mmCIF file of C-alpha atoms in Angstrom:
data_model
loop_
_atom_site.group_PDB
_atom_site.id
_atom_site.type_symbol
_atom_site.label_atom_id
_atom_site.label_comp_id
_atom_site.label_asym_id
_atom_site.label_seq_id
_atom_site.Cartn_x
_atom_site.Cartn_y
_atom_site.Cartn_z
ATOM 1 C CA MET A 1 0.048 -0.044 -0.058
ATOM 2 C CA GLU A 2 1.348 3.457 -1.005
ATOM 3 C CA SER A 3 0.683 5.048 2.362
ATOM 4 C CA GLU A 4 2.526 2.391 4.134
ATOM 5 C CA GLU A 5 5.457 2.813 1.797
ATOM 6 C CA ASP A 6 5.244 6.630 2.271
ATOM 7 C CA LYS A 7 5.280 6.099 5.990
ATOM 8 C CA ALA A 8 8.499 3.877 5.880
ATOM 9 C CA LEU A 9 10.254 6.330 3.545
ATOM 10 C CA ILE A 10 9.466 9.204 5.858
ATOM 11 C CA ALA A 11 10.749 7.293 8.810
ATOM 12 C CA LEU A 12 13.974 6.844 6.878
ATOM 13 C CA VAL A 13 14.259 10.500 6.007
ATOM 14 C CA LEU A 14 13.716 11.446 9.487
ATOM 15 C CA ASP A 15 16.294 9.037 10.753
ATOM 16 C CA GLY A 16 18.867 10.752 8.612
ATOM 17 C CA ASP A 17 18.698 8.849 5.265
ATOM 18 C CA THR A 18 17.551 12.082 3.405
ATOM 19 C CA GLU A 19 18.201 10.518 0.043
ATOM 20 C CA GLN A 20 14.979 8.643 0.455
ATOM 21 C CA PHE A 21 13.039 11.768 0.122
ATOM 22 C CA ALA A 22 13.939 11.500 -3.764
ATOM 23 C CA GLU A 23 11.599 8.498 -3.789
ATOM 24 C CA LEU A 24 8.689 10.504 -2.464
ATOM 25 C CA VAL A 25 9.508 13.417 -4.922
ATOM 26 C CA ARG A 26 9.479 10.844 -7.788
ATOM 27 C CA ARG A 27 6.127 9.428 -6.655
ATOM 28 C CA TYR A 28 4.221 12.593 -6.397
ATOM 29 C CA GLN A 29 5.809 15.377 -8.552
ATOM 30 C CA VAL A 30 3.979 14.653 -11.854
ATOM 31 C CA SER A 31 0.371 14.781 -10.028
ATOM 32 C CA LEU A 32 1.511 17.761 -8.119
ATOM 33 C CA TYR A 33 2.715 19.580 -11.213
ATOM 34 C CA ARG A 34 -0.532 18.574 -13.129
ATOM 35 C CA TYR A 35 -2.613 20.093 -10.314
ATOM 36 C CA ALA A 36 -0.423 23.210 -10.068
ATOM 37 C CA VAL A 37 -0.534 24.054 -13.786
ATOM 38 C CA SER A 38 -4.289 23.498 -13.924
ATOM 39 C CA MET A 39 -4.758 25.860 -11.151
ATOM 40 C CA VAL A 40 -2.377 28.794 -12.145
ATOM 41 C CA GLY A 41 -2.391 28.227 -15.947
ATOM 42 C CA ASP A 42 1.331 28.718 -16.284
ATOM 43 C CA HIS A 43 3.894 25.942 -16.612
ATOM 44 C CA ASP A 44 6.943 27.755 -15.290
ATOM 45 C CA THR A 45 4.932 29.087 -12.267
ATOM 46 C CA ALA A 46 3.579 25.688 -11.622
ATOM 47 C CA ALA A 47 7.032 24.152 -11.690
ATOM 48 C CA ASP A 48 8.265 26.730 -9.177
ATOM 49 C CA MET A 49 5.309 26.059 -6.873
ATOM 50 C CA VAL A 50 5.758 22.334 -6.886
ATOM 51 C CA GLN A 51 9.513 22.765 -6.296
ATOM 52 C CA ASP A 52 8.580 25.156 -3.391
ATOM 53 C CA ALA A 53 6.060 22.734 -1.900
ATOM 54 C CA LEU A 54 8.436 19.860 -2.069
ATOM 55 C CA VAL A 55 11.048 21.926 -0.254
ATOM 56 C CA ARG A 56 8.593 22.899 2.409
ATOM 57 C CA ALA A 57 7.434 19.334 2.678
ATOM 58 C CA PHE A 58 11.119 18.257 3.197
ATOM 59 C CA THR A 59 11.947 21.000 5.603
ATOM 60 C CA ASN A 60 8.687 20.494 7.751
ATOM 61 C CA LEU A 61 8.512 16.646 7.395
ATOM 62 C CA ALA A 62 8.639 16.047 11.005
ATOM 63 C CA ALA A 63 5.369 18.153 11.332
ATOM 64 C CA CYS A 64 3.537 15.703 9.286
ATOM 65 C CA ARG A 65 1.541 14.222 11.903
ATOM 66 C CA ASP A 66 -0.429 11.777 9.893
ATOM 67 C CA ARG A 67 2.177 9.940 7.885
ATOM 68 C CA ASP A 68 -0.359 7.660 6.234
ATOM 69 C CA ARG A 69 -1.872 10.703 4.565
ATOM 70 C CA PHE A 70 1.502 12.191 3.348
ATOM 71 C CA ARG A 71 0.135 12.613 -0.272
ATOM 72 C CA LEU A 72 -2.764 14.576 1.145
ATOM 73 C CA TRP A 73 -0.504 16.757 3.421
ATOM 74 C CA LEU A 74 1.817 17.392 0.391
ATOM 75 C CA PHE A 75 -1.296 18.477 -1.822
ATOM 76 C CA ARG A 76 -2.453 20.797 0.943
ATOM 77 C CA THR A 77 1.023 22.374 1.021
ATOM 78 C CA LEU A 78 0.961 23.018 -2.792
ATOM 79 C CA ARG A 79 -2.769 24.012 -2.687
ATOM 80 C CA ASN A 80 -2.059 26.779 -0.124
ATOM 81 C CA ARG A 81 0.904 27.983 -2.308
ATOM 82 C CA CYS A 82 -1.370 28.092 -5.409
ATOM 83 C CA PHE A 83 -3.992 30.219 -3.716
ATOM 84 C CA ASP A 84 -1.453 32.445 -2.341
ATOM 85 C CA TYR A 85 -0.263 33.038 -5.767
ATOM 86 C CA LEU A 86 -3.731 33.567 -7.264
ATOM 87 C CA LYS A 87 -4.495 36.046 -4.587
ATOM 88 C CA ASP A 88 -1.391 38.049 -4.996
ATOM 89 C CA PRO A 89 -2.255 41.357 -6.860
ATOM 90 C CA ARG A 90 1.153 41.771 -8.130
ATOM 91 C CA ARG A 91 1.113 38.559 -10.138
ATOM 92 C CA ARG A 92 1.119 39.133 -13.968
ATOM 93 C CA GLN A 93 -0.872 37.093 -16.471
ATOM 94 C CA VAL A 94 1.568 35.230 -18.731
ATOM 95 C CA ALA A 95 0.549 33.999 -22.135
ATOM 96 C CA LEU A 96 0.876 30.284 -22.413
ATOM 97 C CA ASP A 97 3.427 29.139 -24.826
ATOM 98 C CA ASP A 98 2.845 25.487 -24.668
ATOM 99 C CA ALA A 99 5.035 23.281 -26.776
ATOM 100 C CA PRO A 100 2.877 21.261 -29.269
ATOM 101 C CA PRO A 101 2.571 17.585 -28.371
ATOM 102 C CA VAL A 102 4.621 15.201 -30.233
ATOM 103 C CA PRO A 103 2.282 13.961 -33.093
ATOM 104 C CA ASP A 104 1.043 10.621 -33.203
ATOM 105 C CA THR A 105 1.788 9.440 -36.656
ATOM 106 C CA SER A 106 -0.815 6.831 -36.747
ATOM 107 C CA GLU A 107 -3.554 9.230 -36.092
ATOM 108 C CA PRO A 108 -4.720 11.379 -39.142
ATOM 109 C CA PRO A 109 -4.057 15.082 -38.914
ATOM 110 C CA SER A 110 -7.604 15.908 -38.748
ATOM 111 C CA ALA A 111 -8.077 13.860 -35.732
ATOM 112 C CA ARG A 112 -5.081 15.651 -34.111
ATOM 113 C CA VAL A 113 -6.459 19.071 -34.922
ATOM 114 C CA GLU A 114 -9.957 18.057 -33.410
ATOM 115 C CA ARG A 115 -8.323 16.643 -30.291
ATOM 116 C CA ALA A 116 -6.088 19.795 -30.019
ATOM 117 C CA SER A 117 -9.213 22.058 -30.521
ATOM 118 C CA LEU A 118 -11.169 20.040 -27.854
ATOM 119 C CA ARG A 119 -8.305 20.258 -25.269
ATOM 120 C CA ASN A 120 -8.151 24.033 -25.942
ATOM 121 C CA GLU A 121 -11.947 24.427 -25.402
ATOM 122 C CA LEU A 122 -11.872 22.208 -22.289
ATOM 123 C CA ARG A 123 -8.807 24.315 -20.939
ATOM 124 C CA GLN A 124 -10.675 27.479 -21.491
ATOM 125 C CA ALA A 125 -13.831 26.114 -19.897
ATOM 126 C CA LEU A 126 -11.793 25.068 -16.768
ATOM 127 C CA ASP A 127 -10.178 28.382 -16.717
ATOM 128 C CA ARG A 128 -13.693 30.128 -16.321
ATOM 129 C CA LEU A 129 -14.762 28.019 -13.351
ATOM 130 C CA PRO A 130 -14.288 29.447 -9.944
ATOM 131 C CA ALA A 131 -11.050 28.330 -8.463
ATOM 132 C CA VAL A 132 -12.678 26.177 -5.897
ATOM 133 C CA GLN A 133 -14.765 24.346 -8.329
ATOM 134 C CA ARG A 134 -11.956 24.010 -10.668
ATOM 135 C CA GLU A 135 -9.798 22.609 -7.873
ATOM 136 C CA ALA A 136 -12.372 20.172 -6.604
ATOM 137 C CA PHE A 137 -13.192 18.919 -10.122
ATOM 138 C CA LEU A 138 -9.545 18.333 -11.145
ATOM 139 C CA MET A 139 -8.754 16.595 -7.744
ATOM 140 C CA HIS A 140 -11.686 14.206 -8.186
ATOM 141 C CA HIS A 141 -11.632 13.509 -12.033
ATOM 142 C CA VAL A 142 -8.004 14.144 -12.789
ATOM 143 C CA GLU A 143 -6.145 13.196 -9.686
ATOM 144 C CA GLU A 144 -8.722 10.595 -8.760
ATOM 145 C CA MET A 145 -8.993 11.543 -5.068
ATOM 146 C CA SER A 146 -11.796 10.233 -3.094
ATOM 147 C CA TYR A 147 -14.012 12.890 -1.608
ATOM 148 C CA GLU A 148 -12.682 11.809 1.870
ATOM 149 C CA GLU A 149 -9.160 12.511 0.612
ATOM 150 C CA MET A 150 -10.241 15.719 -0.905
ATOM 151 C CA SER A 151 -11.856 16.674 2.511
ATOM 152 C CA VAL A 152 -8.503 16.335 4.227
ATOM 153 C CA VAL A 153 -6.679 18.366 1.558
ATOM 154 C CA LEU A 154 -9.294 21.113 1.186
ATOM 155 C CA GLU A 155 -10.496 21.171 4.751
ATOM 156 C CA ALA A 156 -14.014 21.029 3.499
ATOM 157 C CA SER A 157 -17.008 18.651 4.298
ATOM 158 C CA VAL A 158 -17.575 15.774 1.815
ATOM 159 C CA SER A 159 -20.902 17.097 0.951
ATOM 160 C CA ALA A 160 -19.575 20.526 0.100
ATOM 161 C CA LEU A 161 -16.979 18.992 -2.006
ATOM 162 C CA LYS A 162 -19.622 16.864 -3.841
ATOM 163 C CA MET A 163 -21.533 20.124 -4.531
ATOM 164 C CA ARG A 164 -18.410 21.838 -5.955
ATOM 165 C CA VAL A 165 -17.698 18.957 -8.267
ATOM 166 C CA MET A 166 -21.450 18.711 -9.443
ATOM 167 C CA ARG A 167 -21.434 22.492 -10.069
ATOM 168 C CA ALA A 168 -18.219 22.307 -11.940
ATOM 169 C CA ARG A 169 -19.559 19.331 -14.119
ATOM 170 C CA GLU A 170 -22.700 21.310 -14.754
ATOM 171 C CA ALA A 171 -20.807 24.520 -15.689
ATOM 172 C CA LEU A 172 -18.487 22.673 -17.981
ATOM 173 C CA ALA A 173 -21.336 20.887 -19.718
ATOM 174 C CA ALA A 174 -23.194 24.203 -20.272
ATOM 175 C CA GLN A 175 -19.996 25.816 -21.661
ATOM 176 C CA LEU A 176 -19.079 22.938 -23.982
ATOM 177 C CA ARG A 177 -22.753 22.055 -24.859
ATOM 178 C CA ASN A 178 -22.663 24.374 -27.785
ATOM 179 C CA ARG A 179 -19.303 23.249 -29.099
ATOM 180 C CA GLU A 180 -18.756 20.341 -31.320
ATOM 181 C CA VAL A 181 -18.179 17.997 -28.403
ATOM 182 C CA THR A 182 -19.522 14.536 -29.286
ATOM 183 C CA GLU A 183 -20.136 11.171 -27.735
ATOM 184 C CA LYS A 184 -17.203 9.838 -29.557
ATOM 185 C CA GLN A 185 -14.779 11.598 -27.120
ATOM 186 C CA PRO A 186 -13.145 9.486 -24.370
ATOM 187 C CA SER A 187 -15.326 9.342 -21.324
ATOM 188 C CA ARG A 188 -12.456 9.984 -18.839
ATOM 189 C CA LEU A 189 -11.334 13.649 -18.663
ATOM 190 C CA SER A 190 -8.019 13.986 -20.243
ATOM 191 C CA VAL A 191 -6.461 17.257 -19.245
ATOM 192 C CA GLU A 192 -2.882 17.627 -20.253
ATOM 193 C CA ARG A 193 -0.796 15.435 -18.001
ATOM 194 C CA GLY A 194 2.450 17.172 -17.743
#
């Protein structure tokens, strides 16, 4: 079980084998980055926030009281950093210069264009959601956190989180309804995965 492995790694780190923290970083940095970029909309800023959250986690590892829930503690650290950034009036909006994905040569160009267009529409629709709804939606549908896990990270009740996710789904559906989104699209949300 991942939480037992985390607990064992944390014990090793706290006993002086600090190299073991690299395994925790390897285990969680991709999902942390995915979350951060979805919240702040900028790849460089997201990478900085993830690095900051990981450094804070390493520095404050002894303060992690419930080591079975290290992943959630780490996400809460990053979440707080993202919201601090979003509230900061000095932050600048930076245009996204995403590198184009490596094309799949087995897929016809029209399908790639259609998928890129859908991804762009979805990104814009997600960006228009209130931050708390976007966050809950992404944690549940992209990071596959249970509502109970989300409750720990977000310090909100399960029922409130279910409501946020439901409202986010409704808002996304309303925004995308008039687009050319069809049933042939994958049923699982595929937000860019780092």
